[in-house]
Amino acid sequence: MLIDTTPSRPESSDTTTAAHRRRHDDAPDTAVLFTRLASLDDGPERDAVRDELVTAWLPMAHRIAGRFRDRGESVEDLRQVAALGLVKAIDRFDPSRGAFESYAVPTITGEVKRHFRDRMWALRVPRRVQELRNKVRVARRELTQNPGSPEPSVADIAAHTGLTEEEVGAGMEALESFSTLSLDAELSSDDDGYSLADTLGAADSAYDVVVDRESAKEGLRRLPERERAILYMRFFEDMTQSRIADRLGISQMHVSRLISRSCARVRDEAMGQRTGRHGTGGHSATA
C-alpha cells in the first residue's frame, strides 16, 4: 500500500490512520455505506446498499478463498462459500465497533474452514478428530516455520500442543483425509493383484461354535442314554430318522419326537445357564 507523503499534499491525522488500517488494495473505504446501512429498515433501499457493499468487498472474499486452493475443492465453490461469509459479515457488522476488514476477515475465513470441516469429508468424521487434525496441522506449521527446521516428530507435536501421542497420531491420520478409497481399489499391480477388501479381517464364526458347544455340553450329559444315542446317530453319524428307528426298534415318529424334545431341553438349559451367569454377575455386583 502506498501513502503519499509529499509536502504539497498534507493529510489529516484521521486520513493517515484510515490509510494504515487498509492493509490491502481490496479493502475499500465503505464507512459511509455501512453507516447508511445501519440507519435503514428492511426494504428495497437497504437491499440496494447491502448489494453495493457486497460488490465492493467481494474481491477481498475471493482473495481469502484463494488461500484454500488445492485442497480438493474447486476455486469457484470456495469463492461462493467466501461470498456467503461476506454477506454474513455485512449483516452482522456494527460500524461503531471498528473497521469492517478486521471483522470480515475472520468471519469469511471461519466460513471457509467450516465448509471444509463439515462438507468435504467423504465420511462423517467426529468433531473431536477434526479438532485434533487442526491442532496437529497448526503445530506442524509453527514448528517448521523457521528455514531448515526438521519435520517434527509425534513427540515434538505432543509436547508443543499438550496432546498425548495417541491423540497426535489420530490427528495426523486425519490430515488431508477428505476422500475415501474404494474397497475394490487394487493395491498391487501384479497378476495376483489384490484389493483393499482382501486385506481386511472378518469375524471368525468358529468362536460362536465354541460358545454354543460349551453351553450345550452339560445339557447333553444330563439326557437319558437313549436320547443321547439318537442325537449322536442323527447329527454326528448323519443317519436318517428311518434308520435310527430300525436300529432301535421304534417308530420314525417316536424318533422325531425324541429328537425335538431333546434339542428343546438342551437349548433351554443352555439359555438358562447364560441367563443365570449374567444374573449372578449382576447380583454380586449389587451385593
mmCIF file of C-alpha atoms in Angstrom:
data_model
loop_
_atom_site.group_PDB
_atom_site.id
_atom_site.type_symbol
_atom_site.label_atom_id
_atom_site.label_comp_id
_atom_site.label_asym_id
_atom_site.label_seq_id
_atom_site.Cartn_x
_atom_site.Cartn_y
_atom_site.Cartn_z
ATOM 1 C CA MET A 1 0.000 0.000 0.000
ATOM 2 C CA LEU A 2 1.330 3.426 -0.968
ATOM 3 C CA ILE A 3 0.845 6.509 1.150
ATOM 4 C CA ASP A 4 1.543 9.938 -0.344
ATOM 5 C CA THR A 5 3.969 11.731 1.972
ATOM 6 C CA THR A 6 4.923 14.723 -0.227
ATOM 7 C CA PRO A 7 4.674 18.153 1.493
ATOM 8 C CA SER A 8 2.459 19.527 -1.263
ATOM 9 C CA ARG A 9 -0.361 17.129 -0.273
ATOM 10 C CA PRO A 10 -0.709 17.205 3.520
ATOM 11 C CA GLU A 11 -3.093 14.717 5.089
ATOM 12 C CA SER A 12 -5.117 14.937 8.225
ATOM 13 C CA SER A 13 -4.301 12.549 11.033
ATOM 14 C CA ASP A 14 -7.669 10.809 10.548
ATOM 15 C CA THR A 15 -6.952 10.120 6.893
ATOM 16 C CA THR A 16 -3.500 8.742 7.659
ATOM 17 C CA THR A 17 -4.885 6.444 10.344
ATOM 18 C CA ALA A 18 -7.535 5.128 7.986
ATOM 19 C CA ALA A 19 -4.910 4.507 5.313
ATOM 20 C CA HIS A 20 -2.819 2.465 7.724
ATOM 21 C CA ARG A 21 -5.847 0.377 8.623
ATOM 22 C CA ARG A 22 -6.413 -0.548 4.978
ATOM 23 C CA ARG A 23 -3.715 -3.152 4.528
ATOM 24 C CA HIS A 24 -4.844 -4.444 1.111
ATOM 25 C CA ASP A 25 -5.893 -2.887 -2.169
ATOM 26 C CA ASP A 26 -9.178 -4.818 -1.971
ATOM 27 C CA ALA A 27 -10.246 -3.081 1.256
ATOM 28 C CA PRO A 28 -12.356 -0.135 0.011
ATOM 29 C CA ASP A 29 -13.466 2.786 2.133
ATOM 30 C CA THR A 30 -17.141 1.996 2.726
ATOM 31 C CA ALA A 31 -17.657 3.600 6.136
ATOM 32 C CA VAL A 32 -20.355 5.907 4.782
ATOM 33 C CA LEU A 33 -22.251 2.998 3.235
ATOM 34 C CA PHE A 34 -22.134 0.988 6.475
ATOM 35 C CA THR A 35 -23.407 3.978 8.451
ATOM 36 C CA ARG A 36 -26.227 4.369 5.974
ATOM 37 C CA LEU A 37 -26.998 0.646 6.059
ATOM 38 C CA ALA A 38 -27.292 0.709 9.839
ATOM 39 C CA SER A 39 -29.847 3.518 9.667
ATOM 40 C CA LEU A 40 -32.150 1.824 7.138
ATOM 41 C CA ASP A 41 -35.030 -0.522 7.800
ATOM 42 C CA ASP A 42 -35.633 -3.624 5.752
ATOM 43 C CA GLY A 43 -36.720 -2.750 2.238
ATOM 44 C CA PRO A 44 -35.511 -2.126 -1.313
ATOM 45 C CA GLU A 45 -33.246 0.780 -0.347
ATOM 46 C CA ARG A 46 -31.456 -1.253 2.329
ATOM 47 C CA ASP A 47 -31.097 -4.193 -0.065
ATOM 48 C CA ALA A 48 -29.510 -1.909 -2.651
ATOM 49 C CA VAL A 49 -26.954 -0.551 -0.159
ATOM 50 C CA ARG A 50 -26.213 -4.098 1.018
ATOM 51 C CA ASP A 51 -25.641 -5.256 -2.560
ATOM 52 C CA GLU A 52 -23.293 -2.328 -3.134
ATOM 53 C CA LEU A 53 -21.258 -3.329 -0.084
ATOM 54 C CA VAL A 54 -21.096 -6.946 -1.216
ATOM 55 C CA THR A 55 -19.844 -5.868 -4.637
ATOM 56 C CA ALA A 56 -17.222 -3.590 -3.102
ATOM 57 C CA TRP A 57 -15.815 -6.238 -0.736
ATOM 58 C CA LEU A 58 -16.168 -9.294 -2.965
ATOM 59 C CA PRO A 59 -12.541 -9.113 -4.223
ATOM 60 C CA MET A 60 -11.345 -9.480 -0.631
ATOM 61 C CA ALA A 61 -13.589 -12.520 -0.154
ATOM 62 C CA HIS A 62 -12.146 -14.057 -3.320
ATOM 63 C CA ARG A 63 -8.613 -13.407 -2.065
ATOM 64 C CA ILE A 64 -9.361 -15.224 1.172
ATOM 65 C CA ALA A 65 -10.895 -18.128 -0.741
ATOM 66 C CA GLY A 66 -7.690 -18.370 -2.780
ATOM 67 C CA ARG A 67 -5.741 -19.270 0.345
ATOM 68 C CA PHE A 68 -7.562 -22.606 0.439
ATOM 69 C CA ARG A 69 -6.983 -23.688 -3.163
ATOM 70 C CA ASP A 70 -5.517 -27.139 -3.937
ATOM 71 C CA ARG A 71 -7.293 -28.794 -1.027
ATOM 72 C CA GLY A 72 -9.737 -30.876 -3.008
ATOM 73 C CA GLU A 73 -12.343 -28.168 -3.629
ATOM 74 C CA SER A 74 -12.779 -26.034 -6.735
ATOM 75 C CA VAL A 75 -11.879 -22.366 -6.515
ATOM 76 C CA GLU A 76 -15.342 -21.384 -7.739
ATOM 77 C CA ASP A 77 -17.026 -23.273 -4.901
ATOM 78 C CA LEU A 78 -14.624 -21.750 -2.400
ATOM 79 C CA ARG A 79 -15.467 -18.292 -3.713
ATOM 80 C CA GLN A 80 -19.162 -18.960 -3.241
ATOM 81 C CA VAL A 81 -18.567 -20.041 0.347
ATOM 82 C CA ALA A 82 -16.429 -16.963 0.983
ATOM 83 C CA ALA A 83 -19.130 -14.749 -0.540
ATOM 84 C CA LEU A 84 -21.634 -16.274 1.870
ATOM 85 C CA GLY A 85 -19.285 -15.425 4.736
ATOM 86 C CA LEU A 86 -19.012 -11.872 3.403
ATOM 87 C CA VAL A 87 -22.792 -11.458 3.399
ATOM 88 C CA LYS A 88 -22.955 -12.711 6.981
ATOM 89 C CA ALA A 89 -20.204 -10.286 7.987
ATOM 90 C CA ILE A 90 -22.019 -7.347 6.379
ATOM 91 C CA ASP A 91 -25.299 -8.237 8.061
ATOM 92 C CA ARG A 92 -23.703 -8.573 11.498
ATOM 93 C CA PHE A 93 -21.214 -5.711 11.380
ATOM 94 C CA ASP A 94 -21.628 -2.786 13.764
ATOM 95 C CA PRO A 95 -19.922 0.339 12.296
ATOM 96 C CA SER A 96 -19.356 1.760 15.777
ATOM 97 C CA ARG A 97 -17.048 -1.112 16.748
ATOM 98 C CA GLY A 98 -14.174 -0.503 14.330
ATOM 99 C CA ALA A 99 -13.030 -1.266 10.795
ATOM 100 C CA PHE A 100 -15.045 -3.723 8.727
ATOM 101 C CA GLU A 101 -11.980 -5.547 7.414
ATOM 102 C CA SER A 102 -10.928 -6.548 10.925
ATOM 103 C CA TYR A 103 -14.347 -8.133 11.418
ATOM 104 C CA ALA A 104 -14.842 -9.563 7.933
ATOM 105 C CA VAL A 105 -11.552 -11.424 7.519
ATOM 106 C CA PRO A 106 -12.022 -13.868 10.436
ATOM 107 C CA THR A 107 -15.721 -14.233 9.623
ATOM 108 C CA ILE A 108 -15.073 -15.200 5.998
ATOM 109 C CA THR A 109 -12.103 -17.394 6.911
ATOM 110 C CA GLY A 110 -14.184 -19.207 9.505
ATOM 111 C CA GLU A 111 -16.944 -19.827 6.977
ATOM 112 C CA VAL A 112 -14.497 -21.424 4.538
ATOM 113 C CA LYS A 113 -12.943 -23.558 7.268
ATOM 114 C CA ARG A 114 -16.366 -24.743 8.378
ATOM 115 C CA HIS A 115 -17.063 -25.719 4.784
ATOM 116 C CA PHE A 116 -14.024 -27.996 4.773
ATOM 117 C CA ARG A 117 -14.820 -29.316 8.244
ATOM 118 C CA ASP A 118 -18.458 -30.182 7.613
ATOM 119 C CA ARG A 119 -18.806 -30.908 3.894
ATOM 120 C CA MET A 120 -15.508 -32.008 2.426
ATOM 121 C CA TRP A 121 -15.230 -35.311 4.296
ATOM 122 C CA ALA A 122 -16.408 -38.342 2.327
ATOM 123 C CA LEU A 123 -17.270 -39.932 5.667
ATOM 124 C CA ARG A 124 -18.602 -38.145 8.690
ATOM 125 C CA VAL A 125 -15.634 -37.639 10.990
ATOM 126 C CA PRO A 126 -16.232 -36.975 14.693
ATOM 127 C CA ARG A 127 -15.754 -33.359 15.709
ATOM 128 C CA ARG A 128 -13.075 -34.427 18.191
ATOM 129 C CA VAL A 129 -10.938 -35.924 15.404
ATOM 130 C CA GLN A 130 -11.392 -32.812 13.275
ATOM 131 C CA GLU A 131 -10.193 -30.654 16.161
ATOM 132 C CA LEU A 132 -7.164 -32.893 16.677
ATOM 133 C CA ARG A 133 -6.379 -32.623 12.979
ATOM 134 C CA ASN A 134 -6.458 -28.831 13.113
ATOM 135 C CA LYS A 135 -4.251 -28.701 16.216
ATOM 136 C CA VAL A 136 -1.694 -31.011 14.631
ATOM 137 C CA ARG A 137 -1.700 -29.034 11.379
ATOM 138 C CA VAL A 138 -1.124 -25.735 13.181
ATOM 139 C CA ALA A 139 1.591 -27.250 15.376
ATOM 140 C CA ARG A 140 3.453 -28.667 12.384
ATOM 141 C CA ARG A 141 3.341 -25.287 10.675
ATOM 142 C CA GLU A 142 4.614 -23.491 13.778
ATOM 143 C CA LEU A 143 7.412 -25.995 14.372
ATOM 144 C CA THR A 144 8.661 -25.783 10.776
ATOM 145 C CA GLN A 145 8.253 -22.062 10.164
ATOM 146 C CA ASN A 146 11.996 -21.419 10.519
ATOM 147 C CA PRO A 147 14.080 -22.304 7.418
ATOM 148 C CA GLY A 148 15.894 -25.605 7.817
ATOM 149 C CA SER A 149 13.660 -26.831 10.617
ATOM 150 C CA PRO A 150 13.319 -30.644 10.540
ATOM 151 C CA GLU A 151 9.950 -32.372 10.269
ATOM 152 C CA PRO A 152 8.608 -32.569 13.844
ATOM 153 C CA SER A 153 8.115 -35.997 15.380
ATOM 154 C CA VAL A 154 4.967 -37.181 17.103
ATOM 155 C CA ALA A 155 6.625 -36.498 20.454
ATOM 156 C CA ASP A 156 7.555 -32.952 19.361
ATOM 157 C CA ILE A 157 3.987 -32.185 18.316
ATOM 158 C CA ALA A 158 2.604 -33.699 21.515
ATOM 159 C CA ALA A 159 4.906 -31.538 23.634
ATOM 160 C CA HIS A 160 4.023 -28.433 21.606
ATOM 161 C CA THR A 161 0.246 -28.928 21.781
ATOM 162 C CA GLY A 162 -0.160 -30.615 25.147
ATOM 163 C CA LEU A 163 -1.844 -33.585 23.476
ATOM 164 C CA THR A 164 -0.978 -37.217 24.056
ATOM 165 C CA GLU A 165 0.967 -39.075 21.381
ATOM 166 C CA GLU A 166 -2.138 -41.177 20.672
ATOM 167 C CA GLU A 167 -4.156 -38.013 20.049
ATOM 168 C CA VAL A 168 -1.425 -36.635 17.792
ATOM 169 C CA GLY A 169 -1.450 -39.909 15.857
ATOM 170 C CA ALA A 170 -5.208 -39.650 15.341
ATOM 171 C CA GLY A 171 -4.848 -36.055 14.178
ATOM 172 C CA MET A 172 -2.055 -36.953 11.746
ATOM 173 C CA GLU A 173 -4.131 -39.763 10.256
ATOM 174 C CA ALA A 174 -6.940 -37.295 9.638
ATOM 175 C CA LEU A 175 -4.669 -34.795 7.867
ATOM 176 C CA GLU A 176 -5.637 -34.433 4.220
ATOM 177 C CA SER A 177 -8.047 -37.356 4.599
ATOM 178 C CA PHE A 178 -11.026 -35.728 2.932
ATOM 179 C CA SER A 179 -11.602 -38.563 0.438
ATOM 180 C CA THR A 180 -12.217 -42.298 0.728
ATOM 181 C CA LEU A 181 -10.695 -45.269 -1.059
ATOM 182 C CA SER A 182 -12.922 -47.918 -2.589
ATOM 183 C CA LEU A 183 -12.742 -51.394 -1.062
ATOM 184 C CA ASP A 184 -12.321 -52.658 -4.625
ATOM 185 C CA ALA A 185 -9.244 -50.499 -5.216
ATOM 186 C CA GLU A 186 -6.286 -52.577 -6.438
ATOM 187 C CA LEU A 187 -3.320 -52.428 -4.072
ATOM 188 C CA SER A 188 -0.986 -54.453 -6.271
ATOM 189 C CA SER A 189 -0.171 -54.216 -9.970
ATOM 190 C CA ASP A 190 0.961 -57.853 -10.202
ATOM 191 C CA ASP A 191 -1.033 -60.573 -11.931
ATOM 192 C CA ASP A 192 -2.032 -61.799 -8.483
ATOM 193 C CA GLY A 193 -3.218 -58.335 -7.512
ATOM 194 C CA TYR A 194 -5.443 -57.923 -4.527
ATOM 195 C CA SER A 195 -7.902 -55.270 -3.441
ATOM 196 C CA LEU A 196 -8.226 -53.356 -0.206
ATOM 197 C CA ALA A 197 -11.129 -55.596 0.815
ATOM 198 C CA ASP A 198 -8.824 -58.624 0.618
ATOM 199 C CA THR A 199 -6.656 -57.166 3.383
ATOM 200 C CA LEU A 200 -9.487 -56.652 5.859
ATOM 201 C CA GLY A 201 -10.226 -59.193 8.536
ATOM 202 C CA ALA A 202 -13.615 -60.687 9.288
ATOM 203 C CA ALA A 203 -15.314 -62.094 12.349
ATOM 204 C CA ASP A 204 -14.452 -65.759 12.909
ATOM 205 C CA SER A 205 -17.661 -67.753 13.209
ATOM 206 C CA ALA A 206 -15.749 -70.557 14.931
ATOM 207 C CA TYR A 207 -15.876 -68.585 18.178
ATOM 208 C CA ASP A 208 -19.672 -68.801 18.188
ATOM 209 C CA VAL A 209 -19.468 -72.557 17.568
ATOM 210 C CA VAL A 210 -17.172 -72.981 20.572
ATOM 211 C CA VAL A 211 -19.525 -70.989 22.798
ATOM 212 C CA ASP A 212 -22.548 -72.974 21.623
ATOM 213 C CA ARG A 213 -20.819 -76.313 22.190
ATOM 214 C CA GLU A 214 -19.692 -75.416 25.675
ATOM 215 C CA SER A 215 -23.162 -74.158 26.531
ATOM 216 C CA ALA A 216 -24.811 -77.374 25.301
ATOM 217 C CA LYS A 217 -22.303 -79.771 26.830
ATOM 218 C CA GLU A 218 -23.856 -80.040 30.290
ATOM 219 C CA GLY A 219 -27.379 -80.406 28.924
ATOM 220 C CA LEU A 220 -26.316 -83.241 26.649
ATOM 221 C CA ARG A 221 -24.688 -85.068 29.564
ATOM 222 C CA ARG A 222 -27.933 -84.960 31.535
ATOM 223 C CA LEU A 223 -30.028 -86.543 28.781
ATOM 224 C CA PRO A 224 -31.060 -90.201 29.094
ATOM 225 C CA GLU A 225 -28.663 -92.573 27.370
ATOM 226 C CA ARG A 226 -31.100 -93.493 24.576
ATOM 227 C CA GLU A 227 -31.754 -89.853 23.698
ATOM 228 C CA ARG A 228 -28.024 -89.095 23.642
ATOM 229 C CA ALA A 229 -27.567 -92.053 21.314
ATOM 230 C CA ILE A 230 -30.313 -90.826 18.998
ATOM 231 C CA LEU A 231 -28.796 -87.335 18.784
ATOM 232 C CA TYR A 232 -25.365 -88.827 18.120
ATOM 233 C CA MET A 233 -26.656 -91.040 15.323
ATOM 234 C CA ARG A 234 -28.664 -88.197 13.784
ATOM 235 C CA PHE A 235 -26.198 -85.322 13.960
ATOM 236 C CA PHE A 236 -22.775 -86.993 14.085
ATOM 237 C CA GLU A 237 -23.303 -90.157 12.012
ATOM 238 C CA ASP A 238 -25.785 -88.368 9.718
ATOM 239 C CA MET A 239 -28.290 -91.231 9.894
ATOM 240 C CA THR A 240 -31.881 -90.704 8.769
ATOM 241 C CA GLN A 241 -34.708 -90.956 11.238
ATOM 242 C CA SER A 242 -35.873 -94.158 9.486
ATOM 243 C CA ARG A 243 -32.517 -95.882 10.002
ATOM 244 C CA ILE A 244 -32.414 -94.796 13.656
ATOM 245 C CA ALA A 245 -35.953 -96.163 14.145
ATOM 246 C CA ASP A 246 -34.981 -99.514 12.593
ATOM 247 C CA ARG A 247 -31.871 -99.802 14.752
ATOM 248 C CA LEU A 248 -33.725 -99.055 17.989
ATOM 249 C CA GLY A 249 -36.906 -100.919 17.072
ATOM 250 C CA ILE A 250 -39.193 -97.929 17.444
ATOM 251 C CA SER A 251 -41.291 -95.861 15.047
ATOM 252 C CA GLN A 252 -39.896 -92.991 12.992
ATOM 253 C CA MET A 253 -42.492 -90.677 14.552
ATOM 254 C CA HIS A 254 -41.195 -91.603 18.002
ATOM 255 C CA VAL A 255 -37.640 -90.818 16.911
ATOM 256 C CA SER A 256 -38.772 -87.449 15.589
ATOM 257 C CA ARG A 257 -40.481 -86.589 18.878
ATOM 258 C CA LEU A 258 -37.428 -87.647 20.925
ATOM 259 C CA ILE A 259 -35.097 -85.536 18.786
ATOM 260 C CA SER A 260 -37.331 -82.471 19.086
ATOM 261 C CA ARG A 261 -37.784 -82.924 22.841
ATOM 262 C CA SER A 262 -34.068 -83.491 23.482
ATOM 263 C CA CYS A 263 -32.977 -80.488 21.423
ATOM 264 C CA ALA A 264 -35.519 -78.263 23.171
ATOM 265 C CA ARG A 265 -34.324 -79.448 26.594
ATOM 266 C CA VAL A 266 -30.644 -78.864 25.797
ATOM 267 C CA ARG A 267 -31.431 -75.464 24.296
ATOM 268 C CA ASP A 268 -33.491 -74.374 27.314
ATOM 269 C CA GLU A 269 -30.773 -75.485 29.734
ATOM 270 C CA ALA A 270 -28.062 -73.741 27.740
ATOM 271 C CA MET A 271 -30.028 -70.494 27.606
ATOM 272 C CA GLY A 272 -30.793 -70.809 31.292
ATOM 273 C CA GLN A 273 -27.097 -71.157 32.085
ATOM 274 C CA ARG A 274 -26.281 -67.994 30.142
ATOM 275 C CA THR A 275 -29.074 -66.051 31.817
ATOM 276 C CA GLY A 276 -28.094 -67.389 35.223
ATOM 277 C CA ARG A 277 -24.472 -66.384 34.799
ATOM 278 C CA HIS A 278 -25.450 -62.888 33.694
ATOM 279 C CA GLY A 279 -27.901 -62.538 36.572
ATOM 280 C CA THR A 280 -25.442 -63.878 39.119
ATOM 281 C CA GLY A 281 -22.810 -61.401 37.970
ATOM 282 C CA GLY A 282 -25.254 -58.528 38.343
ATOM 283 C CA HIS A 283 -26.322 -59.765 41.815
ATOM 284 C CA SER A 284 -22.739 -59.972 43.006
ATOM 285 C CA ALA A 285 -22.017 -56.501 41.767
ATOM 286 C CA THR A 286 -25.054 -55.179 43.626
ATOM 287 C CA ALA A 287 -24.129 -57.004 46.789
#
